Short mmCIF file of C-alpha atoms and ligand atoms in Angstrom, two decimals:
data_model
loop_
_atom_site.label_atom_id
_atom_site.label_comp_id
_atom_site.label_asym_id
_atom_site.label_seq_id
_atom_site.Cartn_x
_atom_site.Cartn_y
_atom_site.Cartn_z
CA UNK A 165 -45.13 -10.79 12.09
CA UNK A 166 -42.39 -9.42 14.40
CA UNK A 167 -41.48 -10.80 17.89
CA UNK A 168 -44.13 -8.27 20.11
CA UNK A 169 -40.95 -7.55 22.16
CA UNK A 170 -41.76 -8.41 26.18
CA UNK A 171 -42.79 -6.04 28.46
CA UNK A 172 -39.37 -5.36 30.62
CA UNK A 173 -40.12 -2.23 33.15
CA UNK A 174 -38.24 0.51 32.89
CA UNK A 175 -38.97 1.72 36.34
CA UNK A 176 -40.09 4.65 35.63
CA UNK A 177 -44.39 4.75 35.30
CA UNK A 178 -44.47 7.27 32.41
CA UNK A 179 -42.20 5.24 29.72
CA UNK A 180 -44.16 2.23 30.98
CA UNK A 181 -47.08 3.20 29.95
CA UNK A 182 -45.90 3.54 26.46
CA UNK A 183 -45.82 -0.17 26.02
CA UNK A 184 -49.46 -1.55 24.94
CA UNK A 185 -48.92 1.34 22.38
CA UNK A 186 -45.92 -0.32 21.31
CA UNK A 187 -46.90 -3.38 21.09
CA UNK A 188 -49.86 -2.57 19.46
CA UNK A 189 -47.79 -1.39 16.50
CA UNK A 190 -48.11 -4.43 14.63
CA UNK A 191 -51.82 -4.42 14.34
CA UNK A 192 -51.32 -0.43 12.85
CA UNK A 193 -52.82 0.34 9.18
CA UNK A 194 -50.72 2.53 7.01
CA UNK A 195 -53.10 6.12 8.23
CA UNK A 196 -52.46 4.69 11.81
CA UNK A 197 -48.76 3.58 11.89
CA UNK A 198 -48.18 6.99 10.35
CA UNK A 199 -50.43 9.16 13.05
CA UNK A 200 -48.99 7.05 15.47
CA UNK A 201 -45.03 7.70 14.75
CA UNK A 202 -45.68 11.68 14.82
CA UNK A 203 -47.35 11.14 18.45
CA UNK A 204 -44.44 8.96 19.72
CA UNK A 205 -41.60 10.49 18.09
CA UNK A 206 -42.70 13.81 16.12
CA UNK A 207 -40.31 16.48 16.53
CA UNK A 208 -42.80 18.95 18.24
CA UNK A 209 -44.90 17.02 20.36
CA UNK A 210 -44.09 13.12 20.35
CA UNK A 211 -44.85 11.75 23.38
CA UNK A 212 -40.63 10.62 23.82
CA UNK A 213 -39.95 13.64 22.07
CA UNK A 214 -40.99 15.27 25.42
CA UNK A 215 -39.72 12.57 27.66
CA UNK A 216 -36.21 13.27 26.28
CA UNK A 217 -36.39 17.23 26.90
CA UNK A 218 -37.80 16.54 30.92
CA UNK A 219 -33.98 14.53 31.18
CA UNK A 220 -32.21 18.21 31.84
CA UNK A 221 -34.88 18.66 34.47
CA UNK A 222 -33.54 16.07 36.75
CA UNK A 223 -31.34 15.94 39.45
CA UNK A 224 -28.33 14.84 38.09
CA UNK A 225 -27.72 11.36 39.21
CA UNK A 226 -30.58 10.33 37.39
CA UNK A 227 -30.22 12.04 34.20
CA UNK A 228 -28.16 9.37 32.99
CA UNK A 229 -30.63 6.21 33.82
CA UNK A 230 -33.44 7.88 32.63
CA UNK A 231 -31.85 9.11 29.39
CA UNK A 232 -30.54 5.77 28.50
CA UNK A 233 -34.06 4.31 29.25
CA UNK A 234 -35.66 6.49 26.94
CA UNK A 235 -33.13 6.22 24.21
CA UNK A 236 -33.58 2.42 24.78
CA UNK A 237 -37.71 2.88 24.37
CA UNK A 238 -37.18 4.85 21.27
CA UNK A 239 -34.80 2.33 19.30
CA UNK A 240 -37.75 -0.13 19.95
CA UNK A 241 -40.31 2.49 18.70
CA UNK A 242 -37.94 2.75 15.53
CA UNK A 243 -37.58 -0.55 14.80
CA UNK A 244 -41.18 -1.24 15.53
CA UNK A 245 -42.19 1.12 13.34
CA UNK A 246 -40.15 0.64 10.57
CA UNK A 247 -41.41 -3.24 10.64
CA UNK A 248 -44.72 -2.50 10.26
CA UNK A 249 -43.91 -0.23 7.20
CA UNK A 250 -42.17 -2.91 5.87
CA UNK A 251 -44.72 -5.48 6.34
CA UNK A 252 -47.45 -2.95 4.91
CA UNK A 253 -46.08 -2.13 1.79
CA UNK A 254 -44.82 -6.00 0.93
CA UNK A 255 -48.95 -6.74 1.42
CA UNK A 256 -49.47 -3.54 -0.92
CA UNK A 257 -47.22 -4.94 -3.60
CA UNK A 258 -48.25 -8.84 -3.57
CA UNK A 259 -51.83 -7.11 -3.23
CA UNK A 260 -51.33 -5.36 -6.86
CA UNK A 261 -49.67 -8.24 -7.89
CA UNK A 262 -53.03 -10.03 -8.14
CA UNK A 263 -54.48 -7.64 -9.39
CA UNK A 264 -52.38 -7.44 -12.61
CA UNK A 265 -53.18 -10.14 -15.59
CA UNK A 266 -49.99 -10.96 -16.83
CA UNK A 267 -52.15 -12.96 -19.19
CA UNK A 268 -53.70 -9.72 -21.19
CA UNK A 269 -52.56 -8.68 -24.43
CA UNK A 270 -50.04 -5.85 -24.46
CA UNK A 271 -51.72 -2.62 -25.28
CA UNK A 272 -49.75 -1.25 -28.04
CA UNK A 273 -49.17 2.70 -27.98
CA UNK A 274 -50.64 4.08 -31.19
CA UNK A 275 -48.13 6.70 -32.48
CA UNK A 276 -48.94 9.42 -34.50
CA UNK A 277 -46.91 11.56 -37.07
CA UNK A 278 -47.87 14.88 -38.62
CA UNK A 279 -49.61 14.95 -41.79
CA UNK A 280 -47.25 15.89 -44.23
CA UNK A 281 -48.86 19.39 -45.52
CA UNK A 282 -48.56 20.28 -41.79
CA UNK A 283 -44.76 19.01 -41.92
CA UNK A 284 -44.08 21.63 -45.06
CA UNK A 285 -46.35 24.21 -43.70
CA UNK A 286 -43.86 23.82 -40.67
CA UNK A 287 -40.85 24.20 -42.82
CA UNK A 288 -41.90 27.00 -44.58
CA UNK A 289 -42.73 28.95 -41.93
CA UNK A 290 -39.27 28.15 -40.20
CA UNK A 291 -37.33 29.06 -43.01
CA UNK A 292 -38.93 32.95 -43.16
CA UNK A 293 -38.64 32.98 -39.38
CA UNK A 294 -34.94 32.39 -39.67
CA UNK A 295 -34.85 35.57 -41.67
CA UNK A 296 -36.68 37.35 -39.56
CA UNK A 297 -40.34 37.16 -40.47
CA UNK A 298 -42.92 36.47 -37.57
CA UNK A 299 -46.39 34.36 -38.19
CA UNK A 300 -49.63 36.34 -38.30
CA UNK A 301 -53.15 34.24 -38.88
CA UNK A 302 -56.68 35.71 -39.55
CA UNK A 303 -59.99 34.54 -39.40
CA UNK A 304 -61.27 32.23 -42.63
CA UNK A 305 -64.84 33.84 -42.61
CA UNK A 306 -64.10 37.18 -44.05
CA UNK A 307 -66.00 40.02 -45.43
CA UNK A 308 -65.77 41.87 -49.18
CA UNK A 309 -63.86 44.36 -48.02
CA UNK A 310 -60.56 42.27 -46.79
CA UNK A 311 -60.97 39.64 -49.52
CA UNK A 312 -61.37 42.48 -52.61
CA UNK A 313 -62.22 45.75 -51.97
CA UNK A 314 -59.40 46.60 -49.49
CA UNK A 315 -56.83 44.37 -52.20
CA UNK A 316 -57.60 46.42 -54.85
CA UNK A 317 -60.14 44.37 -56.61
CA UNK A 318 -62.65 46.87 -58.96
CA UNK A 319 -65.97 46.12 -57.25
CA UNK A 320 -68.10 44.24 -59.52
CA UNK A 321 -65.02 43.25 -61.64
CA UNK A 322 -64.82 40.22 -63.24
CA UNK A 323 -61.42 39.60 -61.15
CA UNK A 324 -63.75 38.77 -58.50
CA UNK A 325 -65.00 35.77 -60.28
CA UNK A 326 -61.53 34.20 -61.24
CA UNK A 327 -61.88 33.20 -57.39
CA UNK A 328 -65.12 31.46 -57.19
CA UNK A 329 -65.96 32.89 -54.40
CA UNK A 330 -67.93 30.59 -51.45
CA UNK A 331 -70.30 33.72 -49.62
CA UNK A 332 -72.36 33.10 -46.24
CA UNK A 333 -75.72 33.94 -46.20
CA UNK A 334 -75.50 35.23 -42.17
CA UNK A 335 -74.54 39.29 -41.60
CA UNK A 336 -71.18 40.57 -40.72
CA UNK A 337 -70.55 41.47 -37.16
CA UNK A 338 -71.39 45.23 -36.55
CA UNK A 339 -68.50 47.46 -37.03
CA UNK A 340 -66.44 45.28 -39.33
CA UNK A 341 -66.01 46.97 -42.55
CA UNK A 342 -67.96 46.16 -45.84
CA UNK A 343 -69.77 43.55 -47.66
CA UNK A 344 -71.78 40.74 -47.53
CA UNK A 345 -69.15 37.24 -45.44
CA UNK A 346 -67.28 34.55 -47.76
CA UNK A 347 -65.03 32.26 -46.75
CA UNK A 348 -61.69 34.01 -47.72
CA UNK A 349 -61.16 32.67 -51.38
CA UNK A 350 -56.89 33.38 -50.45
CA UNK A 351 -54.59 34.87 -46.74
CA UNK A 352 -54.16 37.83 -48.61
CA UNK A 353 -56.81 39.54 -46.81
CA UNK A 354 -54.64 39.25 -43.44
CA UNK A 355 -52.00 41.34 -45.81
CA UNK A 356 -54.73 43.74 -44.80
CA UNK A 357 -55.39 42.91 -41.21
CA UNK A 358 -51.71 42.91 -40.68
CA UNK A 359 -50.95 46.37 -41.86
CA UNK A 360 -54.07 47.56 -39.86
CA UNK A 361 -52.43 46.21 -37.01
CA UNK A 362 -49.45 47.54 -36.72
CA UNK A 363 -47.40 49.98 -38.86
CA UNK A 364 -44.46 49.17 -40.87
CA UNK A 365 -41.74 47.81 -40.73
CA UNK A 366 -44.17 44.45 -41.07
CA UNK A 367 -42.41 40.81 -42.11
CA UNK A 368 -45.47 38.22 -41.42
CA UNK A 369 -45.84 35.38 -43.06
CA UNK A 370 -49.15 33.93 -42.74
CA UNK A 371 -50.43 29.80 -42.81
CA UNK A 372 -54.21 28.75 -43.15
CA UNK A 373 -57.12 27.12 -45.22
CA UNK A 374 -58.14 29.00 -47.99
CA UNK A 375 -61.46 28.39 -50.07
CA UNK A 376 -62.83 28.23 -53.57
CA UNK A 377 -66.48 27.00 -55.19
CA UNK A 378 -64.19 24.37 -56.77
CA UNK A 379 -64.51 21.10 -58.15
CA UNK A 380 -63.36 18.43 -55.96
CA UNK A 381 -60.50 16.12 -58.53
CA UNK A 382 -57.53 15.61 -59.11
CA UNK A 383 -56.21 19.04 -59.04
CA UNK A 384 -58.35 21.02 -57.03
CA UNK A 385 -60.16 20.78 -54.00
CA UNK A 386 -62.86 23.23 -52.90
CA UNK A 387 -60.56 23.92 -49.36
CA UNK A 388 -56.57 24.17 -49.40
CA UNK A 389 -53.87 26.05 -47.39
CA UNK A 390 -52.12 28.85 -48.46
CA UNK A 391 -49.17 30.51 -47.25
CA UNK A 392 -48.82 34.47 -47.70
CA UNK A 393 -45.83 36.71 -46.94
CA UNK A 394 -45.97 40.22 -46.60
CA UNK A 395 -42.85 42.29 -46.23
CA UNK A 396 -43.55 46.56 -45.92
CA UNK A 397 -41.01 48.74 -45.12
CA UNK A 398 -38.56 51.89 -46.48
CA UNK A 399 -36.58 51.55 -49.15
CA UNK A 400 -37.82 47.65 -50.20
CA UNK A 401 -37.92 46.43 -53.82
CA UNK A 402 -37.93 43.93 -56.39
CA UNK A 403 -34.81 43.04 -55.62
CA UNK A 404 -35.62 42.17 -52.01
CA UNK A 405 -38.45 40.08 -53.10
CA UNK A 406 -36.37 37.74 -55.47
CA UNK A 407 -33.55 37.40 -53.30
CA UNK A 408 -35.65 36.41 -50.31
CA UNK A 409 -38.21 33.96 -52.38
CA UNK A 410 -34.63 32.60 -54.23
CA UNK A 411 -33.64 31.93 -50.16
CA UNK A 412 -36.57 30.03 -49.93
CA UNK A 413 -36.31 28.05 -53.19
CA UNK A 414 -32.85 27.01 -51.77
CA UNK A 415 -33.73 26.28 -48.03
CA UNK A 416 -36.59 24.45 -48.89
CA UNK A 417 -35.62 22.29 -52.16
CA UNK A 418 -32.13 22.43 -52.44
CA UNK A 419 -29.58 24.65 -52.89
CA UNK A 420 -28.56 23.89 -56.48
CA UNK A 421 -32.82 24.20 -57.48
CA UNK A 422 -33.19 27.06 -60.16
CA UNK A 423 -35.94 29.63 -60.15
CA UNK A 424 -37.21 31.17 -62.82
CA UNK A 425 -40.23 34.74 -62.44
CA UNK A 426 -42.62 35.38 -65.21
CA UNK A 427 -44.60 38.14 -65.80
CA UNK A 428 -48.24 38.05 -64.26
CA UNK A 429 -51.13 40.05 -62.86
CA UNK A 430 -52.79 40.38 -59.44
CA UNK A 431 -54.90 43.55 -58.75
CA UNK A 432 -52.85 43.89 -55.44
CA UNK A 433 -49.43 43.99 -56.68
CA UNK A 434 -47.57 45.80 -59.22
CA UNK A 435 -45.68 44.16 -61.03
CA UNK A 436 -46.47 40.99 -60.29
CA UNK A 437 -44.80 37.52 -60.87
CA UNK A 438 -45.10 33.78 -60.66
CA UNK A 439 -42.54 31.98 -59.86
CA UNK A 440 -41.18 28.69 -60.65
CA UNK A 441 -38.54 25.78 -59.69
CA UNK A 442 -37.33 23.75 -61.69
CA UNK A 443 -39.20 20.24 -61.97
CA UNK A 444 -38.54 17.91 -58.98
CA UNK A 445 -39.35 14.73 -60.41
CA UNK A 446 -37.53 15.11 -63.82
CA UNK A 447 -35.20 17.93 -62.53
CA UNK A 448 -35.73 19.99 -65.84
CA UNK A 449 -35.67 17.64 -68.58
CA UNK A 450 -39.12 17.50 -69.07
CA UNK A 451 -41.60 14.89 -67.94
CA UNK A 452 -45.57 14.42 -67.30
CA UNK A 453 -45.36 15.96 -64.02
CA UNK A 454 -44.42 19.28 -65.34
CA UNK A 455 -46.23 18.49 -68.72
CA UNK A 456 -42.86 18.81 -70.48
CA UNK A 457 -41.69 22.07 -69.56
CA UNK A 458 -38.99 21.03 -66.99
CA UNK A 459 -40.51 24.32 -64.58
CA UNK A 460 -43.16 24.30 -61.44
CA UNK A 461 -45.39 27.18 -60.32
CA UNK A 462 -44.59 27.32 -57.04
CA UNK A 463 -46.24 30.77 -55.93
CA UNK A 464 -47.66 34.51 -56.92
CA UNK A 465 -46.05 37.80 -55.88
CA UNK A 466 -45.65 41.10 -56.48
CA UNK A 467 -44.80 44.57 -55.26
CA UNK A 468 -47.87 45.69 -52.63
CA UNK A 469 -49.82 47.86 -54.94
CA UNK A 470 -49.80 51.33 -53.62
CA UNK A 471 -53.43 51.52 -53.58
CA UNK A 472 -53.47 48.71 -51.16
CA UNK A 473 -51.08 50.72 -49.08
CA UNK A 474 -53.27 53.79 -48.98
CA UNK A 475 -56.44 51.37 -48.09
CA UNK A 476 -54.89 51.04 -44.67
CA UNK A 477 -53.15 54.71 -44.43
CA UNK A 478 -49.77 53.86 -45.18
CA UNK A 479 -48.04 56.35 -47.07
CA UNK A 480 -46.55 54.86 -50.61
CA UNK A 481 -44.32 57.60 -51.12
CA UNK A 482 -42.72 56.47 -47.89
CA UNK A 483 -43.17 52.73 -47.66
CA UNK A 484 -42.90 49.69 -50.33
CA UNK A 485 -43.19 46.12 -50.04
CA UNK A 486 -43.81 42.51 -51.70
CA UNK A 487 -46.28 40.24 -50.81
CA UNK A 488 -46.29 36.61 -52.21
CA UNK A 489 -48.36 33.81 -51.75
CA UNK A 490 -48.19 30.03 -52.03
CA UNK A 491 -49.96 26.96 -51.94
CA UNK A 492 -48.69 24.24 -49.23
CA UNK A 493 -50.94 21.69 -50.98
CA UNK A 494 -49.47 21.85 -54.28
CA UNK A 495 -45.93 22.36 -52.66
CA UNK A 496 -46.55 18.89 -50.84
CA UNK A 497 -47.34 17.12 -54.31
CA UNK A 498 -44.57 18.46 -56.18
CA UNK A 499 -41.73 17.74 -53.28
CA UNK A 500 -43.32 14.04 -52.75
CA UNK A 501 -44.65 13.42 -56.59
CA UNK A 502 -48.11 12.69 -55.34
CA UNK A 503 -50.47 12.86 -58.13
CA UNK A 504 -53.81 13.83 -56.63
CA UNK A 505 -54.21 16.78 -54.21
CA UNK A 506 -57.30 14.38 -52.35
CA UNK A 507 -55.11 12.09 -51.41
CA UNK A 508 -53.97 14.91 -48.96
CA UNK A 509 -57.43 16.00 -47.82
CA UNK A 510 -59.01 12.65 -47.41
CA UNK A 511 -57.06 11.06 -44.24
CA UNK A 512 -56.98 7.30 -46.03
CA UNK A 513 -54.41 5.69 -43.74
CA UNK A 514 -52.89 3.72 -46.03
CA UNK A 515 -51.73 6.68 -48.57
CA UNK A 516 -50.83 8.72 -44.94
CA UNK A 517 -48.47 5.48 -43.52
CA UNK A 518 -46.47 5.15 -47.16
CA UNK A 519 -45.85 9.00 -47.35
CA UNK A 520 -44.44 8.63 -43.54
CA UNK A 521 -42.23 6.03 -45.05
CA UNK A 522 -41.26 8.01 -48.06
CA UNK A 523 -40.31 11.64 -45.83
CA UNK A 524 -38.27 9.50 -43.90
CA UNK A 525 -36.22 7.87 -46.56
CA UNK A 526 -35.97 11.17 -48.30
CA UNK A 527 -35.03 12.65 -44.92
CA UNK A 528 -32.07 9.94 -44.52
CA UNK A 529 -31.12 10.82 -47.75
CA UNK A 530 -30.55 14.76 -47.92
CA UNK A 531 -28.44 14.00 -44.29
CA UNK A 532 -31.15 15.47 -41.99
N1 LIG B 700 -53.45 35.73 -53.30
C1 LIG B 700 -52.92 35.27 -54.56
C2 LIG B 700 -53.66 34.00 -54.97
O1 LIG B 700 -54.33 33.42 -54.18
C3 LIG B 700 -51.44 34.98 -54.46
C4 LIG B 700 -50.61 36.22 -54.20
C5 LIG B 700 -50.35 36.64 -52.91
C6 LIG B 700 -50.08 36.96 -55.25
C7 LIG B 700 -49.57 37.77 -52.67
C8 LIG B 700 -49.31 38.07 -55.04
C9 LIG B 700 -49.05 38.48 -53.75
O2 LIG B 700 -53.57 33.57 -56.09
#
């Protein structure tokens, strides 16, 4: 504890009776000591404050005494003060001192990464936003109508098999068009939703679960993501379609990867196509992976079938587009060469930590 400095008289009764409240300073607790400093020396109505603005009242031989007595009362207010808060916050500290066990075991920060579908869902999507494509989602309980109808599927067609289609036994909401509710069986539906949205020009590309009355092995899984894209506008054709998906092929394996399209059929697009890269395991020489042929699917497109265009009152004669779509599951097992798509849907730690390992070292060694 300070020296309680001794009480000297000022000679004049007012300052006097400052001092118990000085010397009481020592006994102040932090609330107090702080109350206490804006009565004694707060700016607006400190008690010395005030004592200090009476000096140009007085006559002026005794400006000078009394000025120099307060000024002399308020350095030991200061310093008295600023003791205290000194001696307060050295008991705070020593106080959580013992508090703390320097004897527990270090907590250790458990840090996450992103699972790795998530990582090329990311990637994919970046890459068609650099070219000018925004992201669009819709809702994975759909109805017939966005699923099929509205895409061009023949109602009752067999087509609407080939899908294995999961349906809900509850009612759609009131005023959403047609059917009985599924869980969308692809995103194409939000192809639809899009388009209803907003008129062309439309670039979306569009991430989310997708799902099928599937088998759960090595190849398929009842729930997977898919990612769609969905370009509309004047003037767009074929050729737009396999430059941009070639882009993609290049951004997202590497620049020397070759594509090949084949012929194929969806009931929304005309022509349609698959499209493959070239093996990455065996890089086209042919190995289990790719069951010999050197070539990946990697997707399904198409030109938008004009049909589909007219289901949400855009005119064909004016408009075209392409629409493709692509699976970020099977992407993920062909970039990494994982075998079995449950090791991606089943969250074992173990296979999750290695693949961390492995996307780094490949990361280190394309330069990223
Ligand atoms: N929706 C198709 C599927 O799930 C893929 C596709 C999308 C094909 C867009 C063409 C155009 O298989």
């Amino acid at each position: 504890m300070p020296a309680t400095p001794s009480p000297v008289s000022t000679g004049y009764p007012e300052l006097d009776a400052l001092r118990p409240r000085l010397q009481a300073i020592p006994t102040l607790g932090a609330d107090a000591l702080e109350a206490e400093e804006i009565a004694i020396l707060g700016r607006k109505s400190g008690a010395l404050t005030a004592a200090l603005k009476r000096v140009a009242e007085l006559p002026i031989e005794e400006r000078k005494s009394y000025g120099a007595a307060v000024n002399r009362l308020k350095a030991e207010f200061e310093a008295a003060f600023a003791a205290r808060r000194e001696e307060l916050e050295a008991e705070r500290k020593s106080q959580e001192h013992a508090e703390r066990d320097l004897t527990m075991p270090a907590r250790h920060r458990w840090v996450g990464a992103e699972h790795p579908v998530t990582r090329v869902v990311d990637e994919i999507v970046d890459i068609f936003r650099g070219i000018g494509f925004t992201v669009a989602v819709g809702p994975e309980v759909e109805t017939e109508w966005f699923n099929f109808l509205a895409l061009n599927f023949p109602a009752d067609h067999p087509a609407m098999d080939m899908h294995d289609t999961l349906y809900l036994d509850a009612a759609p909401a009131e005023g959403e068009p047609g059917g009985r509710l599924l869980l969308r069986t692809h995103t194409s539906p939000v192809q639809i939703r899009a388009l209803l949205a907003a008129p062309p020009p439309v670039r979306v590309v569009i991430p989310g679960m997708v799902y099928r009355n599937d088998a759960f092995d090595a190849s398929h899984s009842p729930a997977f993501s898919q990612i769609e894209g969905l370009a509309v506008d004047e003037g767009i054709s074929f050729v737009d379609l396999k430059a941009t998906l070639i882009h993609f092929a290049h951004r997202f394996f590497s620049p020397s990867t070759k594509t090949r399209f084949r012929p194929s059929f969806f009931p929304f697009t005309e022509p349609s196509a698959e499209m493959d890269v070239e093996c990455q395991l065996c890089h086209g020489s042919g190995c289990p992976a790719c069951k010999g042929t050197g070539w990946m699917e990697i997707l399904g497109c198409g030109m938008v079938h004009p049909t589909v265009l007219e289901n949400v009152s855009v005119d064909p004669e004016k408009y075209t587009g392409w629409a493709f779509g692509m699976g970020p599951h099977r992407i993920t097992m062909l970039r990494y060469g994982i075998p079995d798509i449950r090791l991606l849907l089943e969250g074992d730690m173990r296979f999750l930590e290695q693949l961390r390992e492995g996307a780094r070292a490949q990361r280190r060694e394309g330069g990223q």
